[in-house]
Coordinates of C-alpha atoms in Angstrom, one line a residue:
M1 CA 18.5 2.9 0.3
S2 CA 16.4 3.3 -2.9
Y3 CA 14.1 1.2 -4.5
L4 CA 15.4 -1.0 -6.5
R5 CA 15.7 -1.7 -10.5
V6 CA 13.1 -4.6 -12.2
D7 CA 16.5 -6.3 -12.7
G8 CA 17.3 -6.0 -9.0
S9 CA 20.6 -4.5 -9.2
N10 CA 20.1 -0.5 -7.2
M11 CA 19.2 2.4 -8.3
K12 CA 20.9 5.2 -6.3
E13 CA 23.8 5.8 -9.0
T14 CA 21.5 6.7 -11.3
K15 CA 18.4 7.8 -9.9
K16 CA 17.5 11.1 -8.9
T17 CA 14.3 10.3 -7.8
H18 CA 13.8 9.3 -3.8
A19 CA 11.3 6.5 -3.1
I20 CA 8.9 7.0 0.0
G21 CA 7.3 4.4 1.8
L22 CA 4.1 5.4 3.0
T23 CA 2.3 2.0 4.9
G24 CA 0.1 1.5 7.8
G25 CA -2.6 -1.0 9.2
I26 CA -6.1 -1.7 6.9
G27 CA -8.6 1.5 8.4
S28 CA -5.9 4.3 9.2
G29 CA -5.9 6.2 6.1
K30 CA -3.2 5.9 3.1
S31 CA -5.6 6.5 1.1
T32 CA -6.6 9.2 2.0
V33 CA -3.1 10.8 3.0
S34 CA -1.9 9.4 -0.6
D35 CA -4.8 12.3 -1.8
I36 CA -3.5 14.5 -0.6
F37 CA 0.2 14.0 -1.7
R38 CA -0.5 13.7 -5.1
N39 CA -2.7 17.2 -4.6
L40 CA 0.1 18.4 -3.7
G41 CA 1.3 17.3 -7.0
V42 CA 4.0 14.6 -5.8
P43 CA 4.1 11.2 -7.5
V44 CA 2.1 9.2 -6.4
L45 CA 2.3 4.9 -6.9
S46 CA -0.3 3.1 -5.2
A47 CA 0.4 -1.4 -4.7
D48 CA -3.7 -1.9 -4.9
Q49 CA -4.2 0.0 -7.2
I50 CA -1.7 -1.3 -9.4
S51 CA -3.5 -5.0 -8.5
R52 CA -6.7 -3.3 -9.9
D53 CA -5.5 -2.7 -12.9
L54 CA -3.7 -5.9 -13.3
V55 CA -6.5 -7.9 -12.8
T56 CA -8.6 -7.2 -14.7
P57 CA -11.6 -9.6 -16.1
D58 CA -10.3 -12.0 -19.1
S59 CA -6.0 -10.9 -17.4
P60 CA -4.1 -14.0 -17.5
L61 CA -3.3 -13.3 -13.2
L62 CA -7.2 -13.0 -12.4
Q63 CA -7.3 -16.7 -14.2
Q64 CA -4.4 -17.7 -12.2
I65 CA -6.5 -16.2 -9.5
V66 CA -9.3 -18.2 -10.2
D67 CA -7.8 -21.4 -10.9
T68 CA -6.2 -21.7 -7.7
F69 CA -9.8 -20.1 -5.0
G70 CA -11.9 -21.2 -7.3
T71 CA -15.3 -19.3 -8.9
D72 CA -16.8 -18.8 -6.1
I73 CA -14.6 -15.3 -6.3
Q74 CA -15.2 -13.9 -9.3
N75 CA -18.6 -11.0 -9.9
S76 CA -21.2 -11.9 -12.1
D77 CA -19.5 -9.6 -14.7
G78 CA -16.3 -11.7 -14.4
S79 CA -14.4 -8.7 -12.2
L80 CA -12.5 -10.2 -8.4
D81 CA -14.7 -10.3 -5.5
R82 CA -12.3 -8.5 -3.7
T83 CA -14.0 -8.6 -0.8
G84 CA -15.3 -13.0 -1.3
L85 CA -11.8 -13.7 -1.4
A86 CA -10.0 -11.1 1.2
K87 CA -12.5 -13.1 3.8
I88 CA -11.3 -16.6 2.6
V89 CA -7.3 -15.6 2.3
F90 CA -7.5 -13.3 5.9
N91 CA -8.9 -16.3 7.3
N92 CA -6.0 -19.2 5.9
P93 CA -2.6 -17.9 6.0
E94 CA -1.6 -20.9 3.7
R95 CA -3.6 -19.1 1.8
L96 CA -3.0 -15.4 2.0
K97 CA 0.7 -17.2 1.4
I98 CA -0.4 -18.4 -1.8
L99 CA -1.7 -15.2 -3.2
E100 CA 1.1 -12.7 -2.2
S101 CA 3.2 -14.9 -4.5
I102 CA 1.5 -14.8 -6.9
L103 CA 0.1 -10.9 -6.5
H104 CA 3.5 -9.3 -5.3
P105 CA 5.7 -9.9 -7.9
P106 CA 4.0 -8.3 -10.8
I107 CA 3.2 -5.4 -8.7
R108 CA 6.4 -4.7 -8.0
K109 CA 7.4 -5.0 -11.2
T110 CA 5.3 -2.2 -12.2
M111 CA 6.5 -0.2 -9.8
S112 CA 9.6 -0.7 -10.1
E113 CA 8.8 0.6 -14.1
A114 CA 7.5 3.9 -12.8
V115 CA 9.2 5.4 -10.7
S116 CA 12.2 5.1 -13.3
A117 CA 10.4 6.7 -15.5
F118 CA 10.2 9.4 -12.6
K119 CA 12.8 12.7 -12.7
G120 CA 13.5 13.9 -10.0
G121 CA 12.2 15.2 -6.5
Y122 CA 10.1 12.6 -5.4
C123 CA 7.2 10.1 -5.1
I124 CA 5.4 8.2 -2.7
L125 CA 4.8 4.6 -2.9
E126 CA 1.8 3.6 -1.3
I127 CA 2.7 -0.4 0.1
P128 CA 0.2 -1.7 2.9
L129 CA 3.2 -4.3 3.2
L130 CA 5.5 -2.2 2.3
I131 CA 7.1 -3.6 6.0
E132 CA 6.1 -7.7 6.0
T133 CA 7.2 -8.1 3.1
G134 CA 10.8 -6.4 3.6
Q135 CA 10.6 -3.4 1.0
W136 CA 11.1 -1.2 4.2
Q137 CA 14.9 -1.8 3.1
T138 CA 14.6 -0.3 -0.6
V139 CA 13.2 3.2 -0.7
D140 CA 14.7 6.0 1.3
R141 CA 12.1 7.2 4.2
V142 CA 10.0 5.1 5.9
L143 CA 6.3 7.0 6.6
V144 CA 3.4 5.4 8.7
V145 CA -0.1 6.4 9.5
T146 CA -1.3 5.1 12.3
S147 CA -5.1 5.5 13.8
D148 CA -7.1 4.6 16.8
P149 CA -8.6 1.1 16.2
E150 CA -12.0 1.8 16.6
A151 CA -11.8 4.2 13.9
K152 CA -10.1 2.6 11.9
I153 CA -13.0 0.4 12.0
G154 CA -15.6 2.8 11.9
R155 CA -14.1 3.6 8.5
L156 CA -14.0 0.4 7.1
T157 CA -17.7 -0.7 8.2
G158 CA -19.0 2.4 6.6
T159 CA -17.6 2.2 3.6
R160 CA -17.0 -1.4 2.3
N161 CA -18.9 -5.1 3.2
L162 CA -17.2 -5.8 6.4
T163 CA -18.3 -6.7 9.6
Q164 CA -16.9 -5.8 12.6
Q165 CA -15.6 -9.3 13.7
D166 CA -14.1 -9.5 9.5
V167 CA -12.7 -5.3 10.1
Q168 CA -10.7 -7.6 13.8
K169 CA -9.8 -10.3 12.0
V170 CA -7.0 -8.3 9.3
M171 CA -6.3 -6.3 12.4
A172 CA -5.1 -9.7 14.0
A173 CA -3.6 -10.7 11.2
Q174 CA -0.8 -7.8 10.9
L175 CA 1.5 -5.7 12.6
T176 CA 0.3 -3.8 15.1
D177 CA 1.2 0.5 14.8
R178 CA 3.3 0.4 17.6
E179 CA 5.0 -1.9 15.7
R180 CA 5.3 -0.5 12.3
I181 CA 6.9 2.8 14.7
Q182 CA 9.7 0.9 14.9
Y183 CA 11.0 0.8 11.3
A184 CA 9.4 4.6 10.5
D185 CA 11.1 7.6 9.4
D186 CA 7.5 9.9 10.2
V187 CA 4.6 8.6 11.7
L188 CA 1.7 10.6 10.9
K189 CA -1.4 10.3 13.5
N190 CA -4.4 9.9 11.9
D191 CA -6.6 10.6 14.6
G192 CA -8.1 13.9 14.4
T193 CA -10.1 16.1 11.1
L194 CA -8.9 16.1 7.5
D195 CA -7.4 19.0 8.1
D196 CA -5.2 18.1 10.6
L197 CA -3.6 15.5 8.7
A198 CA -3.4 17.6 5.4
R199 CA -1.8 20.3 7.9
Q200 CA 1.1 17.3 9.2
V201 CA 1.2 15.5 5.2
E202 CA 2.1 19.8 4.4
K203 CA 4.7 19.5 6.9
L204 CA 5.9 16.8 5.2
H205 CA 6.0 17.3 2.1
A206 CA 7.9 21.1 2.7
L207 CA 10.8 18.3 5.0
Y208 CA 11.2 15.7 2.1
S209 CA 11.3 18.7 -1.2
S210 CA 14.1 20.0 1.4
L211 CA 15.3 17.2 1.2
F212 CA 15.5 15.2 -1.8
D213 CA 16.1 19.0 -3.5
S214 CA 16.0 17.8 -7.8

């Protein structure tokens, strides 16, 4: 399998860079894993970061979101109140689908264009909804990050403006780690120290480098 062109045609015959789809539940440590890969010199693309780059104040995409969900989801400086929007959509599956229909197409297009520019080796695509959106079928390998639920809650209540109840609602709406693992080629268990996680990532980097030697 290979990440797809913007027009949907398969890039397997022409693209040498292999895509590793990185996913996991909220608070599992996906961004930390991405940072470790990045420090090892691996190109990393984050769907969340692309979303932030696309939804800037005065951007057409932000205006579309405001038109759909109301001005209450904007901060005083005109930026998107992501926490407020998250609370709205995670309590309403239909509204979540609407938001995804707005955001996902331009995110996929931007990500695919970026992958096309890479030359050789492999890259990491950090996509929270990799499995749910079917994008797991477009990457060469699926890497799932798992973590104990209590650890996830602790990370999120400590670093984001979310209550324990907010986090539990999000977790309940997502796939479980067990469900994600069914799609995984590789699994990282983020239940120890940062050094423990880094050692696991380094082993995977060695594996991927041998599999996808440019």
